[in-house]
Short mmCIF file of C-alpha atoms and ligand atoms in Angstrom, two decimals:
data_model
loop_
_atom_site.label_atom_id
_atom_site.label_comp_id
_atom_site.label_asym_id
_atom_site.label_seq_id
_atom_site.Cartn_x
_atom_site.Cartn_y
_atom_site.Cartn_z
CA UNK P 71 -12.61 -11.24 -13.34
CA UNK P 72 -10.00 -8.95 -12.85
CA UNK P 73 -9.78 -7.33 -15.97
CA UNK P 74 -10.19 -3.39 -15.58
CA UNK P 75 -6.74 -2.48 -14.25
CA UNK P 76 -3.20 -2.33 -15.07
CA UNK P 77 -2.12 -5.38 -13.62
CA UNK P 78 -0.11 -3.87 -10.83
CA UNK P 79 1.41 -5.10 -8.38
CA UNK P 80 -0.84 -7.93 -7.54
CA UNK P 81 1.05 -9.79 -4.76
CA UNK P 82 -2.05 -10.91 -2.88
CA UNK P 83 -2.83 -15.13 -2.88
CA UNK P 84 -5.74 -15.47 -2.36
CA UNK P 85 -9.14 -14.04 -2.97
CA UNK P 86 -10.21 -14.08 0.69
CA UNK P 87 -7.08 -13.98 3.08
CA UNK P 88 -5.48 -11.12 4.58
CA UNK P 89 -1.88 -13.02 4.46
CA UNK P 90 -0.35 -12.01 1.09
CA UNK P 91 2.84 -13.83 0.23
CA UNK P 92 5.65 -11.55 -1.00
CA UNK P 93 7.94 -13.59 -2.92
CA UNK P 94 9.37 -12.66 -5.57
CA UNK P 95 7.71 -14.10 -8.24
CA UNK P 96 4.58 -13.16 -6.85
CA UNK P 97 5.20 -9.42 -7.49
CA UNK P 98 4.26 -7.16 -9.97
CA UNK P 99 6.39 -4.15 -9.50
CA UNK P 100 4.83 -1.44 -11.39
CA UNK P 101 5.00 2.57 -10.13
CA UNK P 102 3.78 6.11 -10.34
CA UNK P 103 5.52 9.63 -10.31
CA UNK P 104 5.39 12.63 -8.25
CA UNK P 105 3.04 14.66 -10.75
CA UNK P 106 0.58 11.44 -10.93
CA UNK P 107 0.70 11.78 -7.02
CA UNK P 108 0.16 15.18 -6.47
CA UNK P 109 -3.26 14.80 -8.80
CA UNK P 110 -4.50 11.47 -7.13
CA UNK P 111 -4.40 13.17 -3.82
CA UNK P 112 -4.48 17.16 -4.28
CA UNK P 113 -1.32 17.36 -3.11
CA UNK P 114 -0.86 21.57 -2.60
CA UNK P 115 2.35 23.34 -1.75
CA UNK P 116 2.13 23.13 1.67
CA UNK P 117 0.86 19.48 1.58
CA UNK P 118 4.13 18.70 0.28
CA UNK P 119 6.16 20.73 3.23
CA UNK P 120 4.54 18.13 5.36
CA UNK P 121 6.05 15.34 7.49
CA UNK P 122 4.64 12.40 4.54
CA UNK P 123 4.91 8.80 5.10
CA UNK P 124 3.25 6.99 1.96
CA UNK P 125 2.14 3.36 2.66
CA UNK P 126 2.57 0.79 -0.57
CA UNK P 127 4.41 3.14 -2.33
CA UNK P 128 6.26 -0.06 -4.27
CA UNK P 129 8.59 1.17 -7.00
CA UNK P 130 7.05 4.40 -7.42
CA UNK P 131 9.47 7.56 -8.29
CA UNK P 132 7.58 10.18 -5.27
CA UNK P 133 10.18 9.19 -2.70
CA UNK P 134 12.96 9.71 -5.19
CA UNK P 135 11.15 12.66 -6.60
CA UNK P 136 10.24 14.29 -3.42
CA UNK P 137 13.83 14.06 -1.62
CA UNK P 138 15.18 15.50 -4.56
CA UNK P 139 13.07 18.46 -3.81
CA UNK P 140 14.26 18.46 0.11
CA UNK P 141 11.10 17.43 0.88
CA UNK P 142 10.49 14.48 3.38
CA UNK P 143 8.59 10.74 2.65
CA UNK P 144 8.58 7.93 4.54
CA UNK P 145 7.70 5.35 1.99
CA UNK P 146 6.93 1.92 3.30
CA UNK P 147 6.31 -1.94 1.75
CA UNK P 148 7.05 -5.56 1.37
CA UNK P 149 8.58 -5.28 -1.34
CA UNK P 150 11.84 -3.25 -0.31
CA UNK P 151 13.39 -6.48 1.74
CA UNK P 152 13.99 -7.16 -2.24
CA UNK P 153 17.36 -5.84 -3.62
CA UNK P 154 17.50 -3.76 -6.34
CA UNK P 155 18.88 -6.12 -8.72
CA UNK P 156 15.64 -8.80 -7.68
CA UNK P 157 13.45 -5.46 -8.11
CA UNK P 158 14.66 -4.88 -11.49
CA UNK P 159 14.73 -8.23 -12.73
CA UNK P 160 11.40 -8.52 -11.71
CA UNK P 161 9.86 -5.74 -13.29
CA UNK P 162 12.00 -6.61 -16.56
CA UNK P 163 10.04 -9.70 -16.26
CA UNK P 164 6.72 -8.62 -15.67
CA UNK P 165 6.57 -5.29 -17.57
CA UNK P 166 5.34 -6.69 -21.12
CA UNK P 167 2.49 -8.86 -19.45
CA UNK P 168 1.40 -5.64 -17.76
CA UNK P 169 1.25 -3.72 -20.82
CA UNK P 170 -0.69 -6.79 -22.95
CA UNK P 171 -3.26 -6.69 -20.13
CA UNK P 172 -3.67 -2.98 -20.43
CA UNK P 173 -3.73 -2.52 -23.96
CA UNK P 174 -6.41 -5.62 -23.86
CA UNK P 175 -8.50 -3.18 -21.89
CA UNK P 176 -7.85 0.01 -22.97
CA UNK P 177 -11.38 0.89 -23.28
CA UNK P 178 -11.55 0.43 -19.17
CA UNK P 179 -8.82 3.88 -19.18
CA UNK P 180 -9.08 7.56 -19.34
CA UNK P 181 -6.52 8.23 -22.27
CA UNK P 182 -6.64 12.13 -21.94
CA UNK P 183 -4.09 12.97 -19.04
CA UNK P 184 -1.52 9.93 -20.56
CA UNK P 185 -2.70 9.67 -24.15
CA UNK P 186 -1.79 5.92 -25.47
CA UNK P 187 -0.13 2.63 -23.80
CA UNK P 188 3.00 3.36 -25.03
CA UNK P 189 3.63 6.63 -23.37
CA UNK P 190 1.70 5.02 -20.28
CA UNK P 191 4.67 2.60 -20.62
CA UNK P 192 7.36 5.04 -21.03
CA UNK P 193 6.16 6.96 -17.79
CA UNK P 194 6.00 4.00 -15.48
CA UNK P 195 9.52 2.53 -16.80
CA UNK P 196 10.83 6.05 -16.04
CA UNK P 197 9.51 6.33 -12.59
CA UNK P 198 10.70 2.37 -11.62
CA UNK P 199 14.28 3.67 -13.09
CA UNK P 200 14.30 6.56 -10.80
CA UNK P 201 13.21 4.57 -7.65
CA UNK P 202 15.94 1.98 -8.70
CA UNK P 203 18.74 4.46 -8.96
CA UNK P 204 17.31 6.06 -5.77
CA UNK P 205 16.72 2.48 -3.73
CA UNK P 206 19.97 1.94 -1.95
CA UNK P 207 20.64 5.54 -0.89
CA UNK P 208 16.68 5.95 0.25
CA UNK P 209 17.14 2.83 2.47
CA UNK P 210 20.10 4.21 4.30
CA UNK P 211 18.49 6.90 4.80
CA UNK P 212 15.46 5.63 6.32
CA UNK P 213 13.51 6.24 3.26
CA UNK P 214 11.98 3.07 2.16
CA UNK P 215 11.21 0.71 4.59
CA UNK P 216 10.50 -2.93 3.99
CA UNK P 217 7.69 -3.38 6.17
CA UNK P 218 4.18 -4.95 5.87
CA UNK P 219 0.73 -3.64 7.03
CA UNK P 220 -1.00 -4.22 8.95
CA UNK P 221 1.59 -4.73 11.57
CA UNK P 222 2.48 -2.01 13.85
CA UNK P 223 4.84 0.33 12.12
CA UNK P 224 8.59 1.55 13.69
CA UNK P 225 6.99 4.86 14.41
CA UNK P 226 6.04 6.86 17.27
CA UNK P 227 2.41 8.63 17.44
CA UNK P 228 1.77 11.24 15.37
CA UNK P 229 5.47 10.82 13.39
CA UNK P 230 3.61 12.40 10.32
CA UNK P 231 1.13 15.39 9.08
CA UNK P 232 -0.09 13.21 6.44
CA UNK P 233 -0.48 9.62 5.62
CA UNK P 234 -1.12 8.52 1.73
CA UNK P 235 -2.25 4.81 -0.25
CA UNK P 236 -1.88 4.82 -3.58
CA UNK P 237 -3.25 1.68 -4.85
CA UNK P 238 -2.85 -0.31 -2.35
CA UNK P 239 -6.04 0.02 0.79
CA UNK P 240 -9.57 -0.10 -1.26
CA UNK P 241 -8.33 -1.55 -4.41
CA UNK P 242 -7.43 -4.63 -2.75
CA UNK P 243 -11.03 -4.53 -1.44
CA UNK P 244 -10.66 -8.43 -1.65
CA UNK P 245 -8.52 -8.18 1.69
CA UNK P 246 -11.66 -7.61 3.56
CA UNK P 247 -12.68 -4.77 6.31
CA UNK P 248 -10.73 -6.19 8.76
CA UNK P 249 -7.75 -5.98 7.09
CA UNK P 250 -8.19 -2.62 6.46
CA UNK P 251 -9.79 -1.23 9.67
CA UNK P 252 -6.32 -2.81 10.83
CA UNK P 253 -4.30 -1.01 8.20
CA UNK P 254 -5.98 2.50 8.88
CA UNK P 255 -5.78 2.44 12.21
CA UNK P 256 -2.41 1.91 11.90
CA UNK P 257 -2.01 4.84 9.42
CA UNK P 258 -3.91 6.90 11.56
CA UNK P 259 -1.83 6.58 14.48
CA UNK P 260 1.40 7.52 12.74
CA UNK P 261 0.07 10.63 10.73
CA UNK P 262 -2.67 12.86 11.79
CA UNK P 263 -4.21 12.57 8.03
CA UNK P 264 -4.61 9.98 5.95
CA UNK P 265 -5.43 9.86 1.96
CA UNK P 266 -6.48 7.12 -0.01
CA UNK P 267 -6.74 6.45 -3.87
CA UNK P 268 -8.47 5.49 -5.59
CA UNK P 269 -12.00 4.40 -3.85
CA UNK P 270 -12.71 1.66 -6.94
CA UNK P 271 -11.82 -2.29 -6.32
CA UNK P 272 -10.03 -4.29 -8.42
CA UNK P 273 -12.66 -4.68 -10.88
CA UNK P 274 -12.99 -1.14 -11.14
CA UNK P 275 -16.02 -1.05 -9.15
CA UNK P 276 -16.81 1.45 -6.23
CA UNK P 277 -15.63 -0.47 -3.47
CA UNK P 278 -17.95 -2.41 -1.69
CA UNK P 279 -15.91 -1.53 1.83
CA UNK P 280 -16.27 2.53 1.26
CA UNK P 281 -19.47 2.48 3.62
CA UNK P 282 -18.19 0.83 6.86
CA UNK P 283 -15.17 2.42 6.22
CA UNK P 284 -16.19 5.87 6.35
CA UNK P 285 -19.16 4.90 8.93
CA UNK P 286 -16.00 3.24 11.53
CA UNK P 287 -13.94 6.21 10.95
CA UNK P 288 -16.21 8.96 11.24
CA UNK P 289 -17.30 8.71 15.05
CA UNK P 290 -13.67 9.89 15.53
CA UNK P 291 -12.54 11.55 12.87
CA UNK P 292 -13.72 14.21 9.81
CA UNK P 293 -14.34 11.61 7.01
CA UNK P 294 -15.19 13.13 3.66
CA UNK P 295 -14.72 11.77 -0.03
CA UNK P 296 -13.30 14.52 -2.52
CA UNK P 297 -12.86 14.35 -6.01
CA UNK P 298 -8.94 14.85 -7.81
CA UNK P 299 -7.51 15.95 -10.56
CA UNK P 300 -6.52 12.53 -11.53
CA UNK P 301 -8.54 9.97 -13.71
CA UNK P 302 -7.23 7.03 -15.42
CA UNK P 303 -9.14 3.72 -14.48
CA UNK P 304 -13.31 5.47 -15.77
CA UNK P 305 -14.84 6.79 -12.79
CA UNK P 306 -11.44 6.54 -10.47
CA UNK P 307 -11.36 10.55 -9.56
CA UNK P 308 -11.78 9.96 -6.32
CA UNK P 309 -9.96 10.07 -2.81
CA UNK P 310 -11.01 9.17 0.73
CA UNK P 311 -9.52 11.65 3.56
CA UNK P 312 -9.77 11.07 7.29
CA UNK P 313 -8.13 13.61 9.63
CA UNK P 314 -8.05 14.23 13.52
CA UNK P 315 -10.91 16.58 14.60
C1 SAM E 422 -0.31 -1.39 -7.02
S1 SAM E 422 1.12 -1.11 -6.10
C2 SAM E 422 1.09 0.65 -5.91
C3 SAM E 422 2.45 1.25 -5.86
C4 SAM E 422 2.46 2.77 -5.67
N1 SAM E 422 1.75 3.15 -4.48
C5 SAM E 422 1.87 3.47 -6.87
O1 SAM E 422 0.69 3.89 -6.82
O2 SAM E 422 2.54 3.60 -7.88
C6 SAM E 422 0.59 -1.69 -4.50
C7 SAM E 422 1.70 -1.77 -3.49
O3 SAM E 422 1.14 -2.16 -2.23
C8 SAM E 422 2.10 -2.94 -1.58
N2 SAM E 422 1.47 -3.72 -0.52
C9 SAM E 422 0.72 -4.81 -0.67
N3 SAM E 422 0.37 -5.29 0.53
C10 SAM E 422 0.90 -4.48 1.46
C11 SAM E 422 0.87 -4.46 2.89
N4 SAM E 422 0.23 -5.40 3.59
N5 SAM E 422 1.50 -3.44 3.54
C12 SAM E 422 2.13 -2.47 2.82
N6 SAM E 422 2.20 -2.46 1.46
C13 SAM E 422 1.59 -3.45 0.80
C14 SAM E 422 2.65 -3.81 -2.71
O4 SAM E 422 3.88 -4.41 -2.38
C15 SAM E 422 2.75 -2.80 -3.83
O5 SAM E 422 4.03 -2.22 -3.91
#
């Protein structure tokens, strides 16, 4: 049973199938903020000078956060062909289940760094606002785009110095190896690092693909697992980085 993390952004149908269906009502819109990302991936100063494209980056406030800053993200997903109005429906929708399932299993969470569900509520609502009020600028800008791994992405080799996945590749270990051998190698031909976090499933279990994964990658590239500063789902501290020799 799924029952260890915030019900997030769950848009996959079925168990087994790489194919994941993103209608509307089959999203869960729920984001993180710029602080939350620089712990998850130990994001330093100069990390965040770099050339970032973030894959399922959903309704998260970095983008918003980061261009604010002059810095430059790529974010893409699914989820932006949505408008902003669908978006925020949706997550008007939604938000109150997510919170029932997360108070339900509170005990499954780290309350130190946020310290009770409803500040955990107030800071996702506050990043979704800012990535709603930032939406229809970002995608003129070439920001967010709506696009779905792991199909070949709009960008040349080597667009990017580093490639993140927050909660997306690993936790939806369900998706299978293939899927995510696919994804990867994808993500590693656009951005000469990658980062992904966390390395749990969606039972908040280590994920049963981490071997192969780093076995595949690591004829061709440094593959090493490093703990963050970040822990919310118990034992979820940490990241898996793959770079170019
Ligand atoms: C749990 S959310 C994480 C959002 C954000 N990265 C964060 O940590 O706050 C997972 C995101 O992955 C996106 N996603 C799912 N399947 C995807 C795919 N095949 N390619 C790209 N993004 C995908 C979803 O639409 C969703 O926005």
């Amino acid at each position: 049973m799924e029952t260890t993390i915030e019900k997030d952004n769950n848009s996959v149908t079925t168990k087994d199938s790489s194919k994941m269906a993103f209608e509307l009502e089959n999203t869960v819109p729920w984001g993180r903020n710029l602080g939350e990302y620089k712990a998850m991936f130990n994001l330093t100063g100069s990390d965040l000078d770099k050339r970032i494209i973030s894959f399922g980056d959903g309704p998260a406030s970095f983008n918003c956060e980061m261009s604010q800053l002059n810095k430059s993200v790529v974010s893409i997903d699914p989820i932006y062909r949505f408008s902003t109005a669908e978006l925020k429906g949706r997550i008007e929708q939604t938000k109150d289940t997510v919170m029932e399932q997360t108070r339900k299993n509170s005990e499954n969470f780290v309350w130190t760094r946020i310290k009770s569900a409803d500040e955990l509520e107030t800071i996702r609502l506050s990043a979704m606002d800012s990535f709603l009020d930032d939406f229809e600028a970002g995608k003129s800008q070439g920001r967010y785009v709506n696009h779905q791994l792991p199909d070949r992405t709009p960008f040349d080799d080597l667009t990017f110095e580093l490639g993140l996945s927050s909660h997306f590749l690993i936790l939806y270990s369900q998706l299978g190896l293939d899927f995510h051998l696919a994804c990867m190698t994808e993500m590693l031909r656009v951005a000469k690092q990658i980062r992904i976090f966390p390395l749990l499933d969606l039972d908040a279990k280590r994920s049963e693909l981490l071997d192969s994964l780093v076995e595949h990658f690591r004829t061709d590239y440094r593959v090493g697992l490093e703990k963050t500063g970040y822990e919310f789902q118990k034992k979820g501290d940490q990241m898996l980085t793959i770079k170019r020799r």
